[in-house]
PDB file of C-alpha atoms in Angstrom:
ATOM      1  CA  MET A 221      84.560 107.574 189.265  1.00 83.00           C
ATOM      2  CA  ASP A 222      83.799 104.567 191.455  1.00 86.00           C
ATOM      3  CA  PHE A 223      82.351 101.287 190.303  1.00 88.00           C
ATOM      4  CA  LYS A 224      80.515  99.118 192.555  1.00 87.00           C
ATOM      5  CA  ASN A 225      79.567  95.367 192.063  1.00 87.00           C
ATOM      6  CA  PRO A 226      76.240  95.100 193.645  1.00 83.00           C
ATOM      7  CA  THR A 227      76.741  91.349 194.209  1.00 82.00           C
ATOM      8  CA  THR A 228      79.968  91.276 195.735  1.00 87.00           C
ATOM      9  CA  GLY A 229      79.982  94.828 197.016  1.00 84.00           C
ATOM     10  CA  LYS A 230      83.761  95.461 195.679  1.00 89.00           C
ATOM     11  CA  VAL A 231      84.580  98.934 194.936  1.00 87.00           C
ATOM     12  CA  LEU A 232      86.781  99.837 192.166  1.00 87.00           C
ATOM     13  CA  PRO A 233      87.962 103.659 191.856  1.00 85.00           C
ATOM     14  CA  VAL A 234      89.090 104.469 188.230  1.00 85.00           C
ATOM     15  CA  LEU A 235      90.676 107.826 187.320  1.00 84.00           C
ATOM     16  CA  ILE A 236      89.098 109.258 184.234  1.00 84.00           C
ATOM     17  CA  PRO A 237      91.550 111.769 182.728  1.00 84.00           C
ATOM     18  CA  ARG A 238      90.585 115.256 181.374  1.00 83.00           C
ATOM     19  CA  ARG A 239      89.351 115.316 177.619  1.00 87.00           C
ATOM     20  CA  SER A 240      88.663 111.527 177.878  1.00 89.00           C
ATOM     21  CA  LEU A 241      85.923 109.248 176.619  1.00 88.00           C
ATOM     22  CA  THR A 242      84.930 106.351 178.803  1.00 87.00           C
ATOM     23  CA  VAL A 243      82.896 103.436 176.920  1.00 88.00           C
ATOM     24  CA  MET A 244      81.095 100.988 179.050  1.00 86.00           C
ATOM     25  CA  SER A 245      79.913  97.466 177.769  1.00 85.00           C
ATOM     26  CA  GLU A 246      78.780  94.286 178.906  1.00 86.00           C
ATOM     27  CA  GLU A 247      79.627  93.658 182.655  1.00 87.00           C
ATOM     28  CA  SER A 248      80.633  97.225 183.667  1.00 86.00           C
ATOM     29  CA  ARG A 249      77.624  98.700 181.686  1.00 84.00           C
ATOM     30  CA  TYR A 250      74.892  96.077 182.808  1.00 83.00           C
ATOM     31  CA  LEU A 251      76.098  94.968 186.359  1.00 86.00           C
ATOM     32  CA  TRP A 252      78.263  97.396 188.100  1.00 88.00           C
ATOM     33  CA  HIS A 253      77.187 100.595 189.361  1.00 85.00           C
ATOM     34  CA  HIS A 254      78.959 103.979 188.731  1.00 83.00           C
ATOM     35  CA  GLY A 255      79.399 107.329 189.900  1.00 82.00           C
ATOM     36  CA  ILE A 256      81.209 110.273 191.108  1.00 80.00           C
ATOM     37  CA  THR A 257      81.680 110.565 194.687  1.00 77.00           C
ATOM     38  CA  PRO A 258      81.108 114.024 196.284  1.00 75.00           C
ATOM     39  CA  ARG A 259      84.450 115.027 197.858  1.00 77.00           C
ATOM     40  CA  LYS A 260      87.072 117.814 197.638  1.00 82.00           C
ATOM     41  CA  SER A 261      90.159 115.728 196.665  1.00 83.00           C
ATOM     42  CA  ASP A 262      91.060 112.136 195.516  1.00 82.00           C
ATOM     43  CA  ALA A 263      93.780 109.733 196.998  1.00 79.00           C
ATOM     44  CA  LEU A 264      95.803 108.691 193.976  1.00 74.00           C
ATOM     45  CA  GLN A 265      99.661 108.244 194.367  1.00 76.00           C
ATOM     46  CA  ASP A 266      99.165 111.895 196.149  1.00 81.00           C
ATOM     47  CA  VAL A 267      96.351 113.572 197.329  1.00 85.00           C
ATOM     48  CA  VAL A 268      94.872 115.613 194.506  1.00 82.00           C
ATOM     49  CA  GLU A 269      92.512 118.555 194.803  1.00 86.00           C
ATOM     50  CA  ARG A 270      89.541 118.430 192.830  1.00 85.00           C
ATOM     51  CA  GLN A 271      88.776 121.327 190.516  1.00 84.00           C
ATOM     52  CA  LEU A 272      85.804 122.127 188.120  1.00 84.00           C
ATOM     53  CA  ARG A 273      84.536 119.091 186.064  1.00 80.00           C
ATOM     54  CA  ILE A 274      82.159 118.736 183.367  1.00 82.00           C
ATOM     55  CA  SER A 275      80.881 115.395 182.705  1.00 81.00           C
ATOM     56  CA  LEU A 276      78.455 114.242 179.739  1.00 83.00           C
ATOM     57  CA  THR A 277      76.705 110.778 179.789  1.00 82.00           C
ATOM     58  CA  LEU A 278      75.400 109.517 176.588  1.00 81.00           C
ATOM     59  CA  ARG A 279      73.018 106.623 176.768  1.00 77.00           C
ATOM     60  CA  GLU A 280      71.528 104.288 173.743  1.00 77.00           C
ATOM     61  CA  CYS A 281      67.843 103.662 174.314  1.00 76.00           C
ATOM     62  CA  THR A 282      66.037 100.972 172.276  1.00 73.00           C
ATOM     63  CA  PRO A 283      62.196 100.377 171.902  1.00 75.00           C
ATOM     64  CA  GLU A 284      62.701  96.584 171.976  1.00 76.00           C
ATOM     65  CA  PRO A 285      62.721  94.771 175.354  1.00 76.00           C
ATOM     66  CA  CYS A 286      66.178  94.258 177.011  1.00 78.00           C
ATOM     67  CA  LYS A 287      67.950  91.048 176.674  1.00 80.00           C
ATOM     68  CA  CYS A 288      71.215  91.540 178.582  1.00 81.00           C
ATOM     69  CA  ASP A 289      72.728  88.618 180.514  1.00 85.00           C
ATOM     70  CA  TYR A 290      72.370  90.625 183.942  1.00 81.00           C
ATOM     71  CA  PRO A 291      68.548  90.081 184.625  1.00 79.00           C
ATOM     72  CA  SER A 292      69.213  90.685 188.493  1.00 74.00           C
ATOM     73  CA  GLN A 293      69.955  94.239 187.637  1.00 76.00           C
ATOM     74  CA  CYS A 294      67.691  94.880 184.896  1.00 76.00           C
ATOM     75  CA  ASP A 295      64.485  96.751 185.729  1.00 68.00           C
ATOM     76  CA  SER A 296      62.740  95.209 182.292  1.00 70.00           C
ATOM     77  CA  GLN A 297      63.584  91.777 183.104  1.00 71.00           C
ATOM     78  CA  ASN A 298      63.681  91.446 186.790  1.00 62.00           C
ATOM     79  CA  TYR A 299      60.490  93.346 187.762  1.00 53.00           C
ATOM     80  CA  GLY A 300      58.341  92.504 184.839  1.00 49.00           C
ATOM     81  CA  LYS A 301      55.598  94.789 183.687  1.00 49.00           C
ATOM     82  CA  PRO A 302      54.666  97.220 186.926  1.00 52.00           C
ATOM     83  CA  ARG A 303      51.014  97.312 188.005  1.00 52.00           C
ATOM     84  CA  TYR A 304      50.466 101.114 188.397  1.00 54.00           C
ATOM     85  CA  ASP A 305      46.587 100.878 188.573  1.00 60.00           C
ATOM     86  CA  VAL A 306      45.186 102.320 191.780  1.00 67.00           C
ATOM     87  CA  GLU A 307      41.725 101.259 192.669  1.00 64.00           C
ATOM     88  CA  GLY A 308      41.792 101.982 196.411  1.00 67.00           C
ATOM     89  CA  GLU A 309      43.921 102.665 199.569  1.00 70.00           C
ATOM     90  CA  GLY A 310      45.358  99.203 199.504  1.00 74.00           C
ATOM     91  CA  ASP A 311      46.516  99.299 196.034  1.00 83.00           C
ATOM     92  CA  GLY A 312      48.240 102.836 197.037  1.00 85.00           C
ATOM     93  CA  ALA A 313      50.147 101.233 200.054  1.00 87.00           C
ATOM     94  CA  ARG A 314      51.029  98.138 197.807  1.00 88.00           C
ATOM     95  CA  ILE A 315      52.518 100.479 195.075  1.00 88.00           C
ATOM     96  CA  GLU A 316      54.430 102.501 197.620  1.00 92.00           C
ATOM     97  CA  GLU A 317      55.838  99.562 199.410  1.00 91.00           C
ATOM     98  CA  GLU A 318      56.835  97.843 196.204  1.00 89.00           C
ATOM     99  CA  TYR A 319      58.134 100.547 193.900  1.00 88.00           C
ATOM    100  CA  VAL A 320      59.465 103.206 196.439  1.00 93.00           C
ATOM    101  CA  SER A 321      59.950 101.675 199.653  1.00 92.00           C
ATOM    102  CA  ALA A 322      61.714  98.342 198.396  1.00 92.00           C
ATOM    103  CA  VAL A 323      63.667 100.469 195.683  1.00 92.00           C
ATOM    104  CA  TYR A 324      65.196 103.029 197.937  1.00 93.00           C
ATOM    105  CA  GLU A 325      66.170 100.021 200.678  1.00 93.00           C
ATOM    106  CA  GLU A 326      68.152  98.585 197.776  1.00 90.00           C
ATOM    107  CA  ILE A 327      69.694 101.746 196.319  1.00 91.00           C
ATOM    108  CA  ALA A 328      70.122 103.829 199.449  1.00 91.00           C
ATOM    109  CA  ASP A 329      74.007 103.996 199.154  1.00 89.00           C
ATOM    110  CA  HIS A 330      74.216 104.775 195.616  1.00 87.00           C
ATOM    111  CA  PHE A 331      71.115 107.412 195.690  1.00 89.00           C
ATOM    112  CA  SER A 332      72.903 109.087 198.851  1.00 90.00           C
ATOM    113  CA  SER A 333      76.074 109.561 196.638  1.00 85.00           C
ATOM    114  CA  THR A 334      74.346 111.647 194.075  1.00 84.00           C
ATOM    115  CA  ARG A 335      72.570 113.819 196.555  1.00 84.00           C
ATOM    116  CA  HIS A 336      74.973 116.192 198.282  1.00 83.00           C
ATOM    117  CA  SER A 337      74.275 119.799 197.544  1.00 85.00           C
ATOM    118  CA  PRO A 338      71.300 121.557 199.235  1.00 91.00           C
ATOM    119  CA  TRP A 339      69.176 123.338 196.816  1.00 89.00           C
ATOM    120  CA  PRO A 340      69.487 127.136 197.237  1.00 89.00           C
ATOM    121  CA  GLY A 341      65.808 127.893 197.758  1.00 87.00           C
ATOM    122  CA  VAL A 342      65.494 125.563 200.781  1.00 91.00           C
ATOM    123  CA  VAL A 343      68.547 126.894 202.293  1.00 93.00           C
ATOM    124  CA  LYS A 344      67.303 130.324 201.794  1.00 91.00           C
ATOM    125  CA  PHE A 345      64.276 129.222 203.670  1.00 92.00           C
ATOM    126  CA  LEU A 346      66.106 127.565 206.500  1.00 95.00           C
ATOM    127  CA  ASN A 347      68.026 130.675 207.225  1.00 95.00           C
ATOM    128  CA  THR A 348      64.909 132.718 207.770  1.00 94.00           C
ATOM    129  CA  LEU A 349      64.074 130.887 210.868  1.00 95.00           C
ATOM    130  CA  PRO A 350      64.822 132.121 214.234  1.00 95.00           C
ATOM    131  CA  PRO A 351      67.670 130.630 216.140  1.00 96.00           C
ATOM    132  CA  ARG A 352      66.755 127.533 218.326  1.00 95.00           C
ATOM    133  CA  SER A 353      64.102 126.640 216.021  1.00 96.00           C
ATOM    134  CA  LEU A 354      62.751 122.903 216.041  1.00 97.00           C
ATOM    135  CA  VAL A 355      62.262 121.765 212.341  1.00 97.00           C
ATOM    136  CA  MET A 356      61.175 118.439 211.014  1.00 97.00           C
ATOM    137  CA  ASP A 357      62.497 117.404 207.522  1.00 97.00           C
ATOM    138  CA  VAL A 358      59.910 114.667 206.426  1.00 97.00           C
ATOM    139  CA  GLY A 359      61.358 112.565 203.805  1.00 96.00           C
ATOM    140  CA  CYS A 360      64.975 113.598 204.808  1.00 96.00           C
ATOM    141  CA  GLY A 361      66.606 111.287 202.626  1.00 95.00           C
ATOM    142  CA  ASN A 362      70.196 111.098 203.203  1.00 94.00           C
ATOM    143  CA  GLY A 363      69.957 114.353 205.367  1.00 95.00           C
ATOM    144  CA  LYS A 364      71.572 116.835 203.139  1.00 94.00           C
ATOM    145  CA  TYR A 365      69.380 119.544 204.936  1.00 96.00           C
ATOM    146  CA  LEU A 366      69.823 118.336 208.431  1.00 96.00           C
ATOM    147  CA  GLY A 367      73.170 120.034 209.012  1.00 93.00           C
ATOM    148  CA  VAL A 368      72.322 123.385 207.153  1.00 94.00           C
ATOM    149  CA  ARG A 369      72.340 125.389 210.365  1.00 94.00           C
ATOM    150  CA  GLY A 370      74.093 124.743 213.858  1.00 93.00           C
ATOM    151  CA  ASP A 371      71.878 127.009 215.734  1.00 96.00           C
ATOM    152  CA  VAL A 372      68.515 125.421 214.541  1.00 96.00           C
ATOM    153  CA  ARG A 373      67.716 121.547 215.471  1.00 96.00           C
ATOM    154  CA  VAL A 374      66.782 119.901 212.443  1.00 96.00           C
ATOM    155  CA  ILE A 375      65.368 116.367 212.941  1.00 97.00           C
ATOM    156  CA  GLY A 376      64.800 114.072 209.870  1.00 97.00           C
ATOM    157  CA  ASN A 377      62.474 111.074 209.342  1.00 96.00           C
ATOM    158  CA  ASP A 378      62.352 109.034 206.240  1.00 97.00           C
ATOM    159  CA  ASN A 379      60.310 105.752 205.058  1.00 95.00           C
ATOM    160  CA  SER A 380      64.004 104.454 204.234  1.00 95.00           C
ATOM    161  CA  TYR A 381      65.781 102.228 207.051  1.00 95.00           C
ATOM    162  CA  ASN A 382      68.805 102.419 205.000  1.00 94.00           C
ATOM    163  CA  LEU A 383      68.857 106.295 204.294  1.00 96.00           C
ATOM    164  CA  CYS A 384      68.035 106.657 208.120  1.00 96.00           C
ATOM    165  CA  SER A 385      71.232 104.820 208.809  1.00 95.00           C
ATOM    166  CA  ILE A 386      73.208 106.993 206.462  1.00 95.00           C
ATOM    167  CA  CYS A 387      72.031 110.097 208.398  1.00 96.00           C
ATOM    168  CA  GLN A 388      72.838 108.474 211.879  1.00 95.00           C
ATOM    169  CA  ASP A 389      76.646 107.829 210.540  1.00 95.00           C
ATOM    170  CA  ARG A 390      76.546 111.503 209.767  1.00 94.00           C
ATOM    171  CA  GLY A 391      75.609 112.359 213.363  1.00 95.00           C
ATOM    172  CA  HIS A 392      72.163 113.446 212.629  1.00 96.00           C
ATOM    173  CA  GLU A 393      69.085 113.032 214.561  1.00 96.00           C
ATOM    174  CA  VAL A 394      66.545 110.931 212.588  1.00 97.00           C
ATOM    175  CA  PHE A 395      63.799 108.350 212.979  1.00 96.00           C
ATOM    176  CA  ALA A 396      62.158 106.013 210.478  1.00 96.00           C
ATOM    177  CA  CYS A 397      58.551 106.498 209.755  1.00 95.00           C
ATOM    178  CA  ASN A 398      55.848 106.794 206.946  1.00 95.00           C
ATOM    179  CA  ALA A 399      54.648 110.472 206.374  1.00 95.00           C
ATOM    180  CA  LEU A 400      51.086 109.105 206.389  1.00 95.00           C
ATOM    181  CA  ASN A 401      51.610 108.537 210.223  1.00 93.00           C
ATOM    182  CA  ILE A 402      54.183 110.369 211.823  1.00 95.00           C
ATOM    183  CA  PRO A 403      54.562 109.630 215.534  1.00 94.00           C
ATOM    184  CA  LEU A 404      54.520 113.132 216.874  1.00 94.00           C
ATOM    185  CA  ARG A 405      52.435 115.360 219.055  1.00 94.00           C
ATOM    186  CA  PRO A 406      50.638 117.964 216.996  1.00 93.00           C
ATOM    187  CA  GLY A 407      51.851 121.521 217.374  1.00 93.00           C
ATOM    188  CA  THR A 408      55.548 120.641 218.454  1.00 94.00           C
ATOM    189  CA  CYS A 409      57.456 122.149 215.509  1.00 95.00           C
ATOM    190  CA  ASP A 410      58.414 125.501 214.664  1.00 95.00           C
ATOM    191  CA  SER A 411      58.833 124.689 210.957  1.00 95.00           C
ATOM    192  CA  VAL A 412      58.264 121.605 208.801  1.00 95.00           C
ATOM    193  CA  ILE A 413      59.980 120.938 205.420  1.00 95.00           C
ATOM    194  CA  CYS A 414      59.174 118.287 202.788  1.00 95.00           C
ATOM    195  CA  ILE A 415      61.446 118.404 199.768  1.00 93.00           C
ATOM    196  CA  ALA A 416      60.547 116.779 196.537  1.00 90.00           C
ATOM    197  CA  MET A 417      58.874 113.681 198.320  1.00 93.00           C
ATOM    198  CA  LEU A 418      55.307 114.049 197.628  1.00 92.00           C
ATOM    199  CA  HIS A 419      55.539 112.458 194.273  1.00 91.00           C
ATOM    200  CA  HIS A 420      56.116 109.216 195.734  1.00 94.00           C
ATOM    201  CA  ILE A 421      52.759 109.032 197.312  1.00 93.00           C
ATOM    202  CA  THR A 422      50.417 107.477 194.787  1.00 90.00           C
ATOM    203  CA  THR A 423      46.730 109.175 195.248  1.00 89.00           C
ATOM    204  CA  PRO A 424      45.380 112.503 195.834  1.00 87.00           C
ATOM    205  CA  GLN A 425      43.850 111.381 198.761  1.00 88.00           C
ATOM    206  CA  ARG A 426      46.931 110.084 200.270  1.00 92.00           C
ATOM    207  CA  ARG A 427      48.804 113.313 199.439  1.00 91.00           C
ATOM    208  CA  VAL A 428      46.212 115.316 201.097  1.00 90.00           C
ATOM    209  CA  THR A 429      46.837 113.231 204.386  1.00 93.00           C
ATOM    210  CA  VAL A 430      50.498 113.827 204.102  1.00 94.00           C
ATOM    211  CA  LEU A 431      49.886 117.739 203.853  1.00 91.00           C
ATOM    212  CA  ARG A 432      47.527 117.560 206.844  1.00 91.00           C
ATOM    213  CA  ASN A 433      50.086 115.454 208.893  1.00 93.00           C
ATOM    214  CA  LEU A 434      52.717 118.264 207.948  1.00 93.00           C
ATOM    215  CA  ALA A 435      50.292 120.874 208.769  1.00 91.00           C
ATOM    216  CA  SER A 436      49.480 119.395 212.248  1.00 92.00           C
ATOM    217  CA  LEU A 437      52.935 119.291 213.307  1.00 94.00           C
ATOM    218  CA  LEU A 438      53.251 123.206 213.071  1.00 92.00           C
ATOM    219  CA  ALA A 439      53.092 125.181 216.263  1.00 92.00           C
ATOM    220  CA  PRO A 440      50.834 128.394 216.233  1.00 89.00           C
ATOM    221  CA  GLY A 441      52.788 130.912 214.073  1.00 86.00           C
ATOM    222  CA  GLY A 442      55.261 128.173 212.551  1.00 90.00           C
ATOM    223  CA  LEU A 443      56.208 127.709 208.956  1.00 90.00           C
ATOM    224  CA  GLY A 444      55.971 124.964 206.544  1.00 91.00           C
ATOM    225  CA  LEU A 445      57.896 124.353 203.364  1.00 92.00           C
ATOM    226  CA  VAL A 446      56.797 121.763 200.565  1.00 91.00           C
ATOM    227  CA  THR A 447      58.426 121.235 197.260  1.00 88.00           C
ATOM    228  CA  VAL A 448      57.126 119.099 194.438  1.00 85.00           C
ATOM    229  CA  TRP A 449      58.217 118.716 190.864  1.00 79.00           C
ATOM    230  CA  ALA A 450      56.194 120.829 188.367  1.00 69.00           C
ATOM    231  CA  GLN A 451      54.755 119.263 185.514  1.00 62.00           C
ATOM    232  CA  GLU A 452      54.237 122.397 183.467  1.00 59.00           C
ATOM    233  CA  GLN A 453      57.667 121.915 181.465  1.00 55.00           C
ATOM    234  CA  HIS A 454      58.131 122.243 177.716  1.00 54.00           C
ATOM    235  CA  LEU A 455      60.824 120.270 176.251  1.00 54.00           C
ATOM    236  CA  ASP A 456      60.818 122.063 173.193  1.00 53.00           C
ATOM    237  CA  LEU A 457      61.364 125.561 174.539  1.00 48.00           C
ATOM    238  CA  ASP A 458      64.954 126.990 175.458  1.00 46.00           C
ATOM    239  CA  SER A 459      65.861 126.632 179.182  1.00 43.00           C
ATOM    240  CA  SER A 460      65.421 130.149 179.911  1.00 37.00           C
ATOM    241  CA  GLU A 461      61.908 130.207 178.408  1.00 39.00           C
ATOM    242  CA  GLN A 462      60.659 127.299 180.760  1.00 39.00           C
ATOM    243  CA  CYS A 463      58.899 129.582 182.988  1.00 36.00           C
ATOM    244  CA  ARG A 464      55.557 129.717 184.222  1.00 39.00           C
ATOM    245  CA  PRO A 465      53.685 132.474 186.349  1.00 36.00           C
ATOM    246  CA  CYS A 466      52.562 131.031 189.622  1.00 38.00           C
ATOM    247  CA  PRO A 467      49.279 132.281 191.122  1.00 40.00           C
ATOM    248  CA  THR A 468      49.335 134.282 193.844  1.00 38.00           C
ATOM    249  CA  ASP A 469      45.650 134.846 194.476  1.00 41.00           C
ATOM    250  CA  GLY A 470      44.393 131.001 194.812  1.00 38.00           C
ATOM    251  CA  THR A 471      43.585 130.780 191.093  1.00 37.00           C
ATOM    252  CA  GLU A 472      45.171 129.483 187.881  1.00 35.00           C
ATOM    253  CA  GLN A 473      44.682 132.957 186.594  1.00 34.00           C
ATOM    254  CA  GLY A 474      47.088 134.576 189.194  1.00 30.00           C
ATOM    255  CA  VAL A 475      50.334 136.164 187.960  1.00 29.00           C
ATOM    256  CA  GLY A 476      53.207 135.754 190.229  1.00 33.00           C
ATOM    257  CA  GLU A 477      56.991 135.289 189.950  1.00 34.00           C
ATOM    258  CA  ASP A 478      58.375 133.380 186.877  1.00 33.00           C
ATOM    259  CA  THR A 479      59.146 129.712 187.779  1.00 32.00           C
ATOM    260  CA  LEU A 480      61.042 126.899 186.938  1.00 33.00           C
ATOM    261  CA  ILE A 481      61.311 123.176 187.830  1.00 37.00           C
ATOM    262  CA  LEU A 482      60.189 123.191 191.396  1.00 43.00           C
ATOM    263  CA  ARG A 483      57.087 124.643 193.073  1.00 48.00           C
ATOM    264  CA  MET A 484      57.392 125.636 196.408  1.00 49.00           C
ATOM    265  CA  PHE A 485      54.568 126.024 198.854  1.00 55.00           C
ATOM    266  CA  LEU A 486      54.652 128.107 202.130  1.00 54.00           C
ATOM    267  CA  TRP A 487      52.086 128.295 204.695  1.00 51.00           C
ATOM    268  CA  THR A 488      51.567 129.371 208.225  1.00 48.00           C
ATOM    269  CA  GLY A 489      50.758 126.931 211.276  1.00 47.00           C
ATOM    270  CA  SER A 490      48.420 129.584 212.714  1.00 42.00           C
ATOM    271  CA  SER A 491      45.506 129.213 210.404  1.00 36.00           C
ATOM    272  CA  LYS A 492      46.592 125.824 208.553  1.00 36.00           C
ATOM    273  CA  THR A 493      45.878 127.325 205.496  1.00 38.00           C
ATOM    274  CA  TRP A 494      47.875 128.229 202.414  1.00 37.00           C
ATOM    275  CA  LEU A 495      49.595 131.757 202.927  1.00 35.00           C
ATOM    276  CA  ARG A 496      51.038 131.938 199.516  1.00 35.00           C
ATOM    277  CA  ALA A 497      52.466 129.688 196.688  1.00 35.00           C
ATOM    278  CA  ARG A 498      55.601 130.419 194.712  1.00 35.00           C
ATOM    279  CA  GLU A 499      58.185 128.428 192.441  1.00 35.00           C
ATOM    280  CA  THR A 500      61.762 129.000 192.056  1.00 36.00           C
ATOM    281  CA  ARG A 501      64.554 128.147 189.917  1.00 34.00           C
ATOM    282  CA  GLU A 502      66.904 125.333 191.066  1.00 34.00           C
TER     283      GLU A 502
END
């Protein structure tokens, strides 16, 4: 497990043995960031290949205001009470800038270290595309989908300059922009994907604008894929029962495939209308 001090940038790798318990308190709990960097081996005294591991994290939650000695890293002390009321486009843009853009600029490195495995449903969609297709990944994050296929050109964009820098360091094509204003000519892409990003847009009107922008990028006959987090989860049910039929006839009464966690929308660029909607297990 790697511990990183956000004020000094110092990184300390700590070996957590099997069948062990790690208790964090004071500075290690409140100040240092920690996580398990995805890699196949670790350089200890010798190079040790990783095997299957299961890590359980237990956290204590208290209803009282936090009084820790590290307010610079404490959400409740540092940021105060967020202002989430949206009364217009200006409020929407302000909230996105303050609570999305600024946050991702600050946590880009840590966020990237936790996002390393492409979702199978998205990979399956990309594998259906013809060779030499041009794909735009809007809200690409650290670029985990940009290198899925070598015979398809995938270009990413993200509103976070630091995440774009991570993509560039990995050799991917990427540029920084807001999904509400994508500087590309309409009809230039064979496919567009937007994976678990839409919830960062504050209002329904602004989300519709993003969807229209995505659809406008598609060439005639192109395919687009958008995934969003589903709200229809029931925490009192067993995970195998957290499934909800997805409409296939455009209404809430439709019956389709069993679903969980992510809702995936697929549309064609020829008519710019929804072709089908489905959800998938991830």
